[in-house]
Tab-separated table of C-alpha atoms and ligand atoms in Angstrom:
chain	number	residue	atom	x	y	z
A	20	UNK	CA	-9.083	-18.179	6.209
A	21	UNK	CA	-10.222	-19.665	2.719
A	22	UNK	CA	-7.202	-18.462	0.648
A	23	UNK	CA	-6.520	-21.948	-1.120
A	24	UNK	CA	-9.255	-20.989	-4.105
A	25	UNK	CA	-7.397	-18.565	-6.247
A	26	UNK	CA	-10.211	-16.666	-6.586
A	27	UNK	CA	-10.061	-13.592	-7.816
A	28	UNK	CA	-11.121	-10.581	-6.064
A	29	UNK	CA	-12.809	-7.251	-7.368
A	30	UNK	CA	-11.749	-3.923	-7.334
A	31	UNK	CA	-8.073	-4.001	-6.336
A	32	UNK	CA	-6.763	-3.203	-9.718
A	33	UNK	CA	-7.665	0.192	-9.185
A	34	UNK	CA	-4.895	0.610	-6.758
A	35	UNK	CA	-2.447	0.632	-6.046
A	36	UNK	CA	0.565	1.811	-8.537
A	37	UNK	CA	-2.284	4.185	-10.332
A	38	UNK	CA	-2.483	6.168	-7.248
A	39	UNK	CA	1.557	6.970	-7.768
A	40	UNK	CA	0.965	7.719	-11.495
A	41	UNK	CA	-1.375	10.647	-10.430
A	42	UNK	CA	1.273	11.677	-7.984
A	43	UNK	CA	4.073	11.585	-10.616
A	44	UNK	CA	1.774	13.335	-12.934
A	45	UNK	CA	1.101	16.097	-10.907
A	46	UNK	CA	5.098	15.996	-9.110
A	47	UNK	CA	6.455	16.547	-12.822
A	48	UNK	CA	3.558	19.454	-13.631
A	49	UNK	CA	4.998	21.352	-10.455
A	50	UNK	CA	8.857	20.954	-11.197
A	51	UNK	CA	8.107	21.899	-15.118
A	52	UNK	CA	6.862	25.300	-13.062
A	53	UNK	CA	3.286	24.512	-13.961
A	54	UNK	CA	2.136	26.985	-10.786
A	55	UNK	CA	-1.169	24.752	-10.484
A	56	UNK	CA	-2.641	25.394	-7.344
A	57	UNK	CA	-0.911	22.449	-4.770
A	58	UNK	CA	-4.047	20.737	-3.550
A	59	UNK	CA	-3.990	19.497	-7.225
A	60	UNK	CA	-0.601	17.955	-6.520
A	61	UNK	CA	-2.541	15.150	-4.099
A	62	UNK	CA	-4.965	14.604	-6.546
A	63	UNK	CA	-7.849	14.167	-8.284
A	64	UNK	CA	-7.114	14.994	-11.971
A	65	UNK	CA	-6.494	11.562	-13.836
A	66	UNK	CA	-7.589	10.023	-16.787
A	67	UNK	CA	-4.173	10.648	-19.387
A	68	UNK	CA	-6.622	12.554	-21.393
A	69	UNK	CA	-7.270	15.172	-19.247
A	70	UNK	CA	-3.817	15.435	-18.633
A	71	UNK	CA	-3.069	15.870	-22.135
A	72	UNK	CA	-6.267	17.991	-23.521
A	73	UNK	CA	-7.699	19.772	-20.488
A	74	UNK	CA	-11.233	20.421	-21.260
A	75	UNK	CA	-12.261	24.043	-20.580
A	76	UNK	CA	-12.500	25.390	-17.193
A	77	UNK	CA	-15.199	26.870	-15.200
A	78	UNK	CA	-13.691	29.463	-12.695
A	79	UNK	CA	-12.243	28.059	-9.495
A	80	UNK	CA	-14.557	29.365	-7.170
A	81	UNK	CA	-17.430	27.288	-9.382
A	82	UNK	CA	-15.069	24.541	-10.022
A	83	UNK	CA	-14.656	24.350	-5.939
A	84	UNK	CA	-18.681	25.346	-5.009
A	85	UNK	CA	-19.184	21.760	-7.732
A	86	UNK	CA	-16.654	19.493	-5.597
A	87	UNK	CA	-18.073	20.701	-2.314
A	88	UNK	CA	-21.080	19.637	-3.685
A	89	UNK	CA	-20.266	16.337	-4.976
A	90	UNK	CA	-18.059	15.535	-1.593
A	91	UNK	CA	-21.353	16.485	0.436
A	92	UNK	CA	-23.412	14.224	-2.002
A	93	UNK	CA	-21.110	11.496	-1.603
A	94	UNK	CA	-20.441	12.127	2.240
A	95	UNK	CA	-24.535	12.077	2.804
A	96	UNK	CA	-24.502	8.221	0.314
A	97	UNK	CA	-22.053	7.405	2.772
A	98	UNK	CA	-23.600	8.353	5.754
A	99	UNK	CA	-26.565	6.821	5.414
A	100	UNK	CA	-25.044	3.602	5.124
A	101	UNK	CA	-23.748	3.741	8.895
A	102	UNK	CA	-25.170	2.460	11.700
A	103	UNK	CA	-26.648	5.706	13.826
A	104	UNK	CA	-25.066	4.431	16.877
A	105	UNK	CA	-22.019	4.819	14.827
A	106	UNK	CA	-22.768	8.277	13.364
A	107	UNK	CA	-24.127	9.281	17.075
A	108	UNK	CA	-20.233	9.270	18.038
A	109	UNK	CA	-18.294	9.898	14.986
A	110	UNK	CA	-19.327	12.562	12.136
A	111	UNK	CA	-18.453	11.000	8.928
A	112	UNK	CA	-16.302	13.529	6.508
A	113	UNK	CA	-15.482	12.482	3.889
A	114	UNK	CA	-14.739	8.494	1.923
A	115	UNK	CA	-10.714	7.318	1.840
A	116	UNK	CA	-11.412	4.622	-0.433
A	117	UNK	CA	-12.833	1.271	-0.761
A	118	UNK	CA	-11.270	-2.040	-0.266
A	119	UNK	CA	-12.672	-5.572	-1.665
A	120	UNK	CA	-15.003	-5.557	1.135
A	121	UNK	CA	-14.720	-2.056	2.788
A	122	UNK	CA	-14.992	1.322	2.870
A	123	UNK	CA	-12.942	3.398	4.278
A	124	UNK	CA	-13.897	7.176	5.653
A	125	UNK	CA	-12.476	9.943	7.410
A	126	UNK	CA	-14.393	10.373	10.554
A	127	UNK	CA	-14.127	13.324	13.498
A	128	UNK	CA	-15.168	12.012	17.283
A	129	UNK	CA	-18.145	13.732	18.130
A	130	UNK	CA	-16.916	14.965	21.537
A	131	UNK	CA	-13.318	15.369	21.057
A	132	UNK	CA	-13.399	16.825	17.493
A	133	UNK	CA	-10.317	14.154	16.833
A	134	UNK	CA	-9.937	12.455	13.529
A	135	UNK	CA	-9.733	8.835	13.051
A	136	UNK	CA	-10.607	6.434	9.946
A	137	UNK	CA	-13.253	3.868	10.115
A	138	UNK	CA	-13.343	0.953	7.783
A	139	UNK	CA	-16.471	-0.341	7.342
A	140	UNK	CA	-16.777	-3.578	6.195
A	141	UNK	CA	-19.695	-6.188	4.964
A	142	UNK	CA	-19.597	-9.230	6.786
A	143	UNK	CA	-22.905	-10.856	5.076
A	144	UNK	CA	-21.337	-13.287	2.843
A	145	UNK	CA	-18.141	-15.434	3.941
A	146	UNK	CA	-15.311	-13.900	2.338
A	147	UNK	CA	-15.840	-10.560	3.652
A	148	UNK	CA	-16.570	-12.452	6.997
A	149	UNK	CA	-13.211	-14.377	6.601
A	150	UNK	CA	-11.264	-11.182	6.205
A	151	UNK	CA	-12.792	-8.901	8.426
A	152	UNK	CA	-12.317	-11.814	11.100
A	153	UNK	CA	-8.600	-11.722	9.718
A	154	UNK	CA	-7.902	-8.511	10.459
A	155	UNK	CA	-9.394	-8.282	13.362
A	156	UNK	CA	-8.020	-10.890	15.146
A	157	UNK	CA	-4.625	-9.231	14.715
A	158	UNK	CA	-5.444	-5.793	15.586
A	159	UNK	CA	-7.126	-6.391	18.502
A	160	UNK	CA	-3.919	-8.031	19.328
A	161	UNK	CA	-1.517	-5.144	18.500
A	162	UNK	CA	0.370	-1.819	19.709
A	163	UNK	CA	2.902	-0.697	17.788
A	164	UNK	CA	4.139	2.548	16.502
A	165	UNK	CA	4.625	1.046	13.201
A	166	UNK	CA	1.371	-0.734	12.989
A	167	UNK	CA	-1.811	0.977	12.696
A	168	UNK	CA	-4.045	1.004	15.681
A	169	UNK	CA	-7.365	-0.009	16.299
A	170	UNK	CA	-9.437	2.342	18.549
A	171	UNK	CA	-12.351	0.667	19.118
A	172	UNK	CA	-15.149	-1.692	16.968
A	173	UNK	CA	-18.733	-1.800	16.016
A	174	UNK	CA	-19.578	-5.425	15.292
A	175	UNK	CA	-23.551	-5.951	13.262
A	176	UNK	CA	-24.765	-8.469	11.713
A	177	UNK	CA	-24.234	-7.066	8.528
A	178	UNK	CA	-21.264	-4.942	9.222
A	179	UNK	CA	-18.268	-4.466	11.201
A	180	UNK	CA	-17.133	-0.989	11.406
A	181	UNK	CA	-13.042	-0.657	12.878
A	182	UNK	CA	-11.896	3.016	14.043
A	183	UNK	CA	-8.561	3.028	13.682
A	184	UNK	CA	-5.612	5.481	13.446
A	185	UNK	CA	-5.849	8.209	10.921
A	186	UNK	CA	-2.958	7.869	8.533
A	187	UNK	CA	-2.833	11.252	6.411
A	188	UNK	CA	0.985	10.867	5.205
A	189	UNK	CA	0.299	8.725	1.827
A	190	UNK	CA	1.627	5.364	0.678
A	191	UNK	CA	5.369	4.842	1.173
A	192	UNK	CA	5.716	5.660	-2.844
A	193	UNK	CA	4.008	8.185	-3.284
A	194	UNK	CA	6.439	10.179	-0.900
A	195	UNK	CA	9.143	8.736	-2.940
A	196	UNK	CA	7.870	10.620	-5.408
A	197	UNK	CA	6.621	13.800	-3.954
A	198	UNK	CA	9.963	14.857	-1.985
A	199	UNK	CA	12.125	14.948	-5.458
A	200	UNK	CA	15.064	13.617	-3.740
A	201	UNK	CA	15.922	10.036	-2.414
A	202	UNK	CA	18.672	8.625	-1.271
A	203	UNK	CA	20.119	4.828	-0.207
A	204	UNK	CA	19.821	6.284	3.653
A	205	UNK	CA	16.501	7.793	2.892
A	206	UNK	CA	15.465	3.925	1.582
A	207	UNK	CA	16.897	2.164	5.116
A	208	UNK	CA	14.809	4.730	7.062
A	209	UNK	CA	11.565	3.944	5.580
A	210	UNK	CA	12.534	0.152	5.606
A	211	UNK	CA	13.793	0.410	9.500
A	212	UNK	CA	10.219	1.562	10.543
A	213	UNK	CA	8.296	-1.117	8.069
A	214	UNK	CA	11.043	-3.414	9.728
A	215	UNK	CA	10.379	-2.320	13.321
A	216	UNK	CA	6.504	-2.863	12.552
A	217	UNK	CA	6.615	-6.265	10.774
A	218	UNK	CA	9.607	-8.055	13.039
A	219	UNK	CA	6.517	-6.564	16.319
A	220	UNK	CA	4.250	-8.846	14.067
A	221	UNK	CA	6.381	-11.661	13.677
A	222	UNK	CA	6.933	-12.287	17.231
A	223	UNK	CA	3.144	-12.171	18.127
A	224	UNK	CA	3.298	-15.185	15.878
A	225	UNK	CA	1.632	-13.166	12.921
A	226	UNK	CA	2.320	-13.222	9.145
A	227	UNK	CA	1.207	-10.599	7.370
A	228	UNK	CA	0.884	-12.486	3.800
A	229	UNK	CA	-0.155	-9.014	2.332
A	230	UNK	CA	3.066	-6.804	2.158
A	231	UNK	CA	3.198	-4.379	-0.620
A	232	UNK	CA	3.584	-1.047	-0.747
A	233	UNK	CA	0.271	0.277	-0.803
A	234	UNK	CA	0.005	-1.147	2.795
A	235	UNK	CA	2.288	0.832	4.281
A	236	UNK	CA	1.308	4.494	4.669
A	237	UNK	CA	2.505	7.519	6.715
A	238	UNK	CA	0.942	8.404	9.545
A	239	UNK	CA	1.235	12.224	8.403
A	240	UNK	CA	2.690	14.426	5.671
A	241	UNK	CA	5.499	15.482	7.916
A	242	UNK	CA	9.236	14.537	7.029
A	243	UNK	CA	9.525	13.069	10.559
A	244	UNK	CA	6.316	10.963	9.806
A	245	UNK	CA	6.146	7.318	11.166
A	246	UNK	CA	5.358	4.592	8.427
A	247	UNK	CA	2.549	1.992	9.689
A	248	UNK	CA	1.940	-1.412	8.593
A	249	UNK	CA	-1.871	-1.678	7.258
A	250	UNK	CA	-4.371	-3.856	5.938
A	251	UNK	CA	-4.006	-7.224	7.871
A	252	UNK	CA	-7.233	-9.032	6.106
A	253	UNK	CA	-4.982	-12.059	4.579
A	254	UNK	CA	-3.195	-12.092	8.203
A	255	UNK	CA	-2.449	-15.738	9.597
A	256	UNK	CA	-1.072	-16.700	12.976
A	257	UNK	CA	1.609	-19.434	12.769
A	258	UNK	CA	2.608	-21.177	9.765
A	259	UNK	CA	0.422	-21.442	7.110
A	260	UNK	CA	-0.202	-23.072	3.457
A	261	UNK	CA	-3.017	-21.330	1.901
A	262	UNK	CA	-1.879	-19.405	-1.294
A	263	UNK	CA	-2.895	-15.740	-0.930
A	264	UNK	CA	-1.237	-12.571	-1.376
A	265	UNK	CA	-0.533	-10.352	-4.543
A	266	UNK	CA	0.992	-11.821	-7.505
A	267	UNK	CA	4.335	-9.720	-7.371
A	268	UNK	CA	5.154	-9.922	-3.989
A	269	UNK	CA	4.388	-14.067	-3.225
A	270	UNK	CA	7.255	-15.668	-2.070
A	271	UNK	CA	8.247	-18.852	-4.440
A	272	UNK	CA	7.212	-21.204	-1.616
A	273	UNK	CA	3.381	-20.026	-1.224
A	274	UNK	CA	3.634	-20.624	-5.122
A	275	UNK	CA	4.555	-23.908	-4.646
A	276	UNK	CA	2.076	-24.544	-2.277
A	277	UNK	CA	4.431	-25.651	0.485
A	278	UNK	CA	3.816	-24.701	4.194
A	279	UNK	CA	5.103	-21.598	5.185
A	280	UNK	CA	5.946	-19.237	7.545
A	281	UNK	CA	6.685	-15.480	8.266
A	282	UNK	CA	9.687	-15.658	6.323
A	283	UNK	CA	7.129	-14.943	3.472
A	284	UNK	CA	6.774	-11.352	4.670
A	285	UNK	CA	10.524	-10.977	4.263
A	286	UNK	CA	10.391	-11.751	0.673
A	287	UNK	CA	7.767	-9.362	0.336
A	288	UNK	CA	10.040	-6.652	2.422
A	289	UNK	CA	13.026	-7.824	-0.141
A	290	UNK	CA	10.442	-6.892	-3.232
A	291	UNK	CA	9.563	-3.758	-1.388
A	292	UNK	CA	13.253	-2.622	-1.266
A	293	UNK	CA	13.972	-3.248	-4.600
A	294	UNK	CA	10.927	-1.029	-5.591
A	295	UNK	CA	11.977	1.534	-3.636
A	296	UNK	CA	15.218	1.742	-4.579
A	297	UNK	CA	14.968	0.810	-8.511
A	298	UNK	CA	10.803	2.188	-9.006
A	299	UNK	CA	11.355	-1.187	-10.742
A	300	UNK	CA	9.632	-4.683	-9.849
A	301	UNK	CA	12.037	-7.624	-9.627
A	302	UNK	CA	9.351	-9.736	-10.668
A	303	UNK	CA	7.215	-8.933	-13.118
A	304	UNK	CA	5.623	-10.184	-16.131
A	305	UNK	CA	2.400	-9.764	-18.423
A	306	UNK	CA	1.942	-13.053	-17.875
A	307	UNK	CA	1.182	-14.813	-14.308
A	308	UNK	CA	2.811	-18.182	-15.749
A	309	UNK	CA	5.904	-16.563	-16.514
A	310	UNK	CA	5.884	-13.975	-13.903
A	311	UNK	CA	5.236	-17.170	-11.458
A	312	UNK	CA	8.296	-18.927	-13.329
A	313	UNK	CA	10.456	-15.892	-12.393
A	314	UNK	CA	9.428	-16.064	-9.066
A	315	UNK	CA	9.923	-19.893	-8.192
A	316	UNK	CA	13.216	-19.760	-10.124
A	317	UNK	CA	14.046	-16.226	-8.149
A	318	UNK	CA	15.241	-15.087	-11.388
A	319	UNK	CA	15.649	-11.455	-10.939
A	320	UNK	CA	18.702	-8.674	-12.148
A	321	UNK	CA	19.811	-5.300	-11.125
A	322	UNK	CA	20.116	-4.440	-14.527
A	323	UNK	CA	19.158	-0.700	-15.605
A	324	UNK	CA	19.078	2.245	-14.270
A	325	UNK	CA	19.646	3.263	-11.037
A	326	UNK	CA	21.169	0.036	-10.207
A	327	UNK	CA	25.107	0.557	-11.397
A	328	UNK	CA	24.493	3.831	-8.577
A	329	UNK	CA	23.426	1.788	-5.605
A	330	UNK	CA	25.441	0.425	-3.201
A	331	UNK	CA	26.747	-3.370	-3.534
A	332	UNK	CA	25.785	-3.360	0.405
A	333	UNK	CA	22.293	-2.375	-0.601
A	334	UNK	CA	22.292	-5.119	-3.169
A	335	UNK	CA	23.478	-7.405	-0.403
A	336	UNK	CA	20.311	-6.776	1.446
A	337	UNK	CA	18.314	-7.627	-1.406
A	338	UNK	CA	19.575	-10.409	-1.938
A	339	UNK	CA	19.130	-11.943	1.407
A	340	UNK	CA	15.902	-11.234	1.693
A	341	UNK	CA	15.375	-12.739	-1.762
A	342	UNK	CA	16.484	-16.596	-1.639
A	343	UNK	CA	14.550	-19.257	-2.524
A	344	UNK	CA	15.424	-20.958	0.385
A	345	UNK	CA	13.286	-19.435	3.524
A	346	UNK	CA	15.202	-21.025	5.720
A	347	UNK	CA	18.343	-18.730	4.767
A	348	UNK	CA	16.523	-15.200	4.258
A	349	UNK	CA	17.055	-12.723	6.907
A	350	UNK	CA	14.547	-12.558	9.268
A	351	UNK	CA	12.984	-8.782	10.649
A	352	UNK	CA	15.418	-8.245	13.411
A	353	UNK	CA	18.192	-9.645	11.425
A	354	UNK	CA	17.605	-7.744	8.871
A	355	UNK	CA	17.214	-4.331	10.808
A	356	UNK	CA	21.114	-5.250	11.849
A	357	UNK	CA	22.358	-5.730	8.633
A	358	UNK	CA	24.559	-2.865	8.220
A	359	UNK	CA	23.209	-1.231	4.877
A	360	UNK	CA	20.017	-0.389	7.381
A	361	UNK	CA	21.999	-0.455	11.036
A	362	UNK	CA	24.400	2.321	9.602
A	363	UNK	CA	21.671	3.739	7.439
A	364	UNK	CA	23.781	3.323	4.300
A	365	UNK	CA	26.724	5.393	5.932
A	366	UNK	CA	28.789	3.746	3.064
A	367	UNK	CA	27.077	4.441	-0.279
A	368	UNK	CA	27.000	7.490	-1.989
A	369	UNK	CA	24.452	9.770	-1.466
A	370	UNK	CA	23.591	10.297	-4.350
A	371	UNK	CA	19.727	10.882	-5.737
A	372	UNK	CA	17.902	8.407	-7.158
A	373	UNK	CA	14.927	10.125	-7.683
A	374	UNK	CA	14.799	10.299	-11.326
A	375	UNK	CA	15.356	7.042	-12.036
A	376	UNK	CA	12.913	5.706	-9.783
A	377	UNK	CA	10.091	8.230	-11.148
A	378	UNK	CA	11.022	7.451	-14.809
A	379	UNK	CA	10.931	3.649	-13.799
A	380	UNK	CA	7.557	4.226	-11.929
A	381	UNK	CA	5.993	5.774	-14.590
A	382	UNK	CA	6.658	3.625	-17.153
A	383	UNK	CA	5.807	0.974	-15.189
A	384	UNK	CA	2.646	2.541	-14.193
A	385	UNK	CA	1.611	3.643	-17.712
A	386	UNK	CA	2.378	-0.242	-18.866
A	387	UNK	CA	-0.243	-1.459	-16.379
A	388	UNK	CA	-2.950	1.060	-15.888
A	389	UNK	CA	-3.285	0.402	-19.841
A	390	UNK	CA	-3.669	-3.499	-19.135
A	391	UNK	CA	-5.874	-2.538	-16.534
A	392	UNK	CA	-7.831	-0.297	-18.620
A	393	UNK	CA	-8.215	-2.891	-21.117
A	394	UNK	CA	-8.852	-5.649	-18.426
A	395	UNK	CA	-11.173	-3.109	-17.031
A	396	UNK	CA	-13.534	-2.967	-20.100
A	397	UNK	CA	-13.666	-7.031	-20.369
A	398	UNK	CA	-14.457	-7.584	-16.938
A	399	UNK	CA	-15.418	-5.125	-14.331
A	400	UNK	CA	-14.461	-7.297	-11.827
A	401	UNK	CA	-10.766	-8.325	-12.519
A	402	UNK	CA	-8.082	-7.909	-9.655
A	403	UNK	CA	-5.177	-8.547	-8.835
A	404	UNK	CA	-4.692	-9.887	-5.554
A	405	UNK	CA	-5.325	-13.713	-4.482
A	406	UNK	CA	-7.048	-15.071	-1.788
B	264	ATP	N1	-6.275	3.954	8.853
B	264	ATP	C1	-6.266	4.463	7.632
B	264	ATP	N2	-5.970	5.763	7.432
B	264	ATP	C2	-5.970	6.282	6.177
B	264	ATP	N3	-6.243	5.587	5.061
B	264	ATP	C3	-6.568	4.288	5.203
B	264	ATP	C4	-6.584	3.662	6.481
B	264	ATP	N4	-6.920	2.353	6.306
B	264	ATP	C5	-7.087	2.183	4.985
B	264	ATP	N5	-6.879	3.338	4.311
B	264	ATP	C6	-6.983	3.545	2.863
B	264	ATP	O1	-8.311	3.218	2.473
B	264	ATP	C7	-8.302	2.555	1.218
B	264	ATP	C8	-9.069	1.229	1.336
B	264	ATP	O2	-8.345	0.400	2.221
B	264	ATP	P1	-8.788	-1.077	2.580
B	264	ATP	O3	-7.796	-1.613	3.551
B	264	ATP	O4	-10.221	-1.095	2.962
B	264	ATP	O5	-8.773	-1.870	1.255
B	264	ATP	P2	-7.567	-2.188	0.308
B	264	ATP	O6	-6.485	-2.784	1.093
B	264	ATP	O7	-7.266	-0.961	-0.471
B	264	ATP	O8	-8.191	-3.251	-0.672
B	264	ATP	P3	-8.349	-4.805	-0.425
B	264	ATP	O9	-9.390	-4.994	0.603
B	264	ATP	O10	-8.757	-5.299	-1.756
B	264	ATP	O11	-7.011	-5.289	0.013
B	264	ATP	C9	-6.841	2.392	0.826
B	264	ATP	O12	-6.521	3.423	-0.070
B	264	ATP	C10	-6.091	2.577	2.104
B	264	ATP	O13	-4.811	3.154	1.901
């Protein structure tokens, strides 16, 4: 696909890390014993105003009778912009959320009352084209329990619509921060799933180019929930050199505009542990020239907090998903055999790094949804992600 432009895309700075703030916000409300009902926990109370100054209150019952009615306002907007032969077999319920060049809705089959998601997307003009080809391509390809299925398409004209598995479970952070404990072996079971998932990928020949938290989501609330790879619209088969991808997570050599292969998606998994373990980014920087310096000099620390608890094995794995070099980083099935995952961190201490992760998380997360405020009021359509 045409990643080579740099060009930016809308609407993904909405995403993304904001999404964990209102989790944390609401996490830290419960534990303070705030006895706020717990559907408020997954959601919808946001702006760090409100949080602060709650306006006044109509009753619950009224508050809920005026969200019904805005969810049935928005449900019938959303409706109407479905094909009828799609809406003749799936009742739409309510909207997920909206992608660059989708939407993405809760759906029931007609006949067999089950739930599945459909993402819609435009396939007029030829970026949303390119993607929506993208993704496709892979997940007609794949069947995985760590990858997110595709149940059957709609292909018209103007729009493509995918049914796919219904993931209800969250992103992988916002569990982080929801179950108020996390451990090192907690850490190596998410990343054995995502691992399982992405080393299926890589031996179908695909790259996912895209890896980042926010694409990887549980498949249900459940503690024994499978995690599932999502969101394959910057997928390539074979080896590649467009630069694409987020910011954060692009391995030095897509930077540097050599070819490259799958072993990109392992720096991304190496970024993704570090988060997950620290609530930190390795990477990161106000600045994409600096933050791009970091990245091509793979300048990164485990300074701070909670790094002096983790395991040196832990840091081990890091680091060997994190060298310049792609040729040396671990590849997916190496790296589910490295014994900080095989053993599931039998070694390190179990203690919880909850805390530290949150506090790291939300700082982090108050940092950038104020830049993306900002950016927000300049330009409407500012994002973060590369294509
Ligand atoms: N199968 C699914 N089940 C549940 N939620 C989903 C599913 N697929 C996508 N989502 C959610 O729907 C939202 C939109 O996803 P989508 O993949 O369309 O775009 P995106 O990845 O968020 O943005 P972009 O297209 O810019 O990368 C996201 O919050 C995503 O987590």
């Amino acid at each position: 696909m045409g990643c080579g432009t740099s060009k930016e895309l809308p609407g993904a700075s909405k995403k993304g890390y904001a999404s964990v703030v209102q989790s944390l916000v609401a996490f830290s409300k419960a534990r303070d014993g705030n006895d706020e009902p717990k559907k408020r926990a997954r959601g919808t109370w946001f702006s760090s105003s409100s949080v602060k100054d709650p306006p006044i209150q109509a009753p619950i019952s009224q508050q809920q009778e005026l969200k019904d009615g805005r969810q049935q306002h928005k449900v019938a907007k959303y409706k109407d912009k479905f094909d009828p032969r799609v809406t003749a077999r799936y009742d739409i319920k309510a909207l997920i959320g909206r992608g660059s060049f989708s939407r993405v809705v809760r759906v029931e089959h007609r006949a067999t009352r089950q739930p599945f998601a459909i993402k819609m997307m435009e396939v007029e003009a030829p970026e949303g084209r390119e993607v929506c080809a993208s993704e496709l391509a892979v997940l007609q390809r794949v069947n995985h329990s760590n990858v997110i299925q595709l149940i059957e398409v709609f292909q018209f004209p103007q729009r493509v619509y995918m049914v796919l598995e219904l993931a209800t479970g969250g992103e992988l952070l916002e569990r982080v921060v929801s179950r108020g404990h996390f451990t090192e072996r907690d850490a190596t079971q998410a990343l054995r799933m995502v691992l399982a998932g992405v080393g299926y990928l890589h031996n179908l020949g695909v790259t996912h180019r895209d890896l980042k938290p926010e694409n990887i989501l549980y498949y249900h609330p459940g503690a024994d929930s499978r995690l599932l790879v999502t969101d394959f619209g910057l997928a390539s088969f074979g080896s590649t050199k467009t630069t694409c991808g987020t910011p954060e997570y692009m391995a030095p050599e897509v930077l540097l505009r050599k070819p490259y292969t799958c072993a990109v998606d392992m720096w991304a998994l190496g970024v993704i542990a570090y988060i997950v373990l620290s609530g930190s980014m390795p990477f990161e920087d106000d600045s994409r020239t600096r933050l791009y310096r970091s990245i091509v000099r793979g300048k990164y620390s485990f300074h701070g907090e909670p790094w002096p608890s983790v395991s040196n094995l832990a840091k081990d794995f890091i680091q060997r998903l994190l060298p310049l070099d792609p040729a040396t980083r671990l590849t997916a099935d190496q790296a589910i055999r490295h014994p900080w995952v095989a053993t599931m961190a039998a070694s390190s201490s179990m203690r919880n790094l909850h805390r530290s992760i949150s506090r790291n998380l939300r700082q982090r997360t108050s940092r950038s949804s104020s830049r993306c405020l900002s950016s927000t009021a300049a330009s409407s359509s500012s994002s973060n992600k590369l294509t």
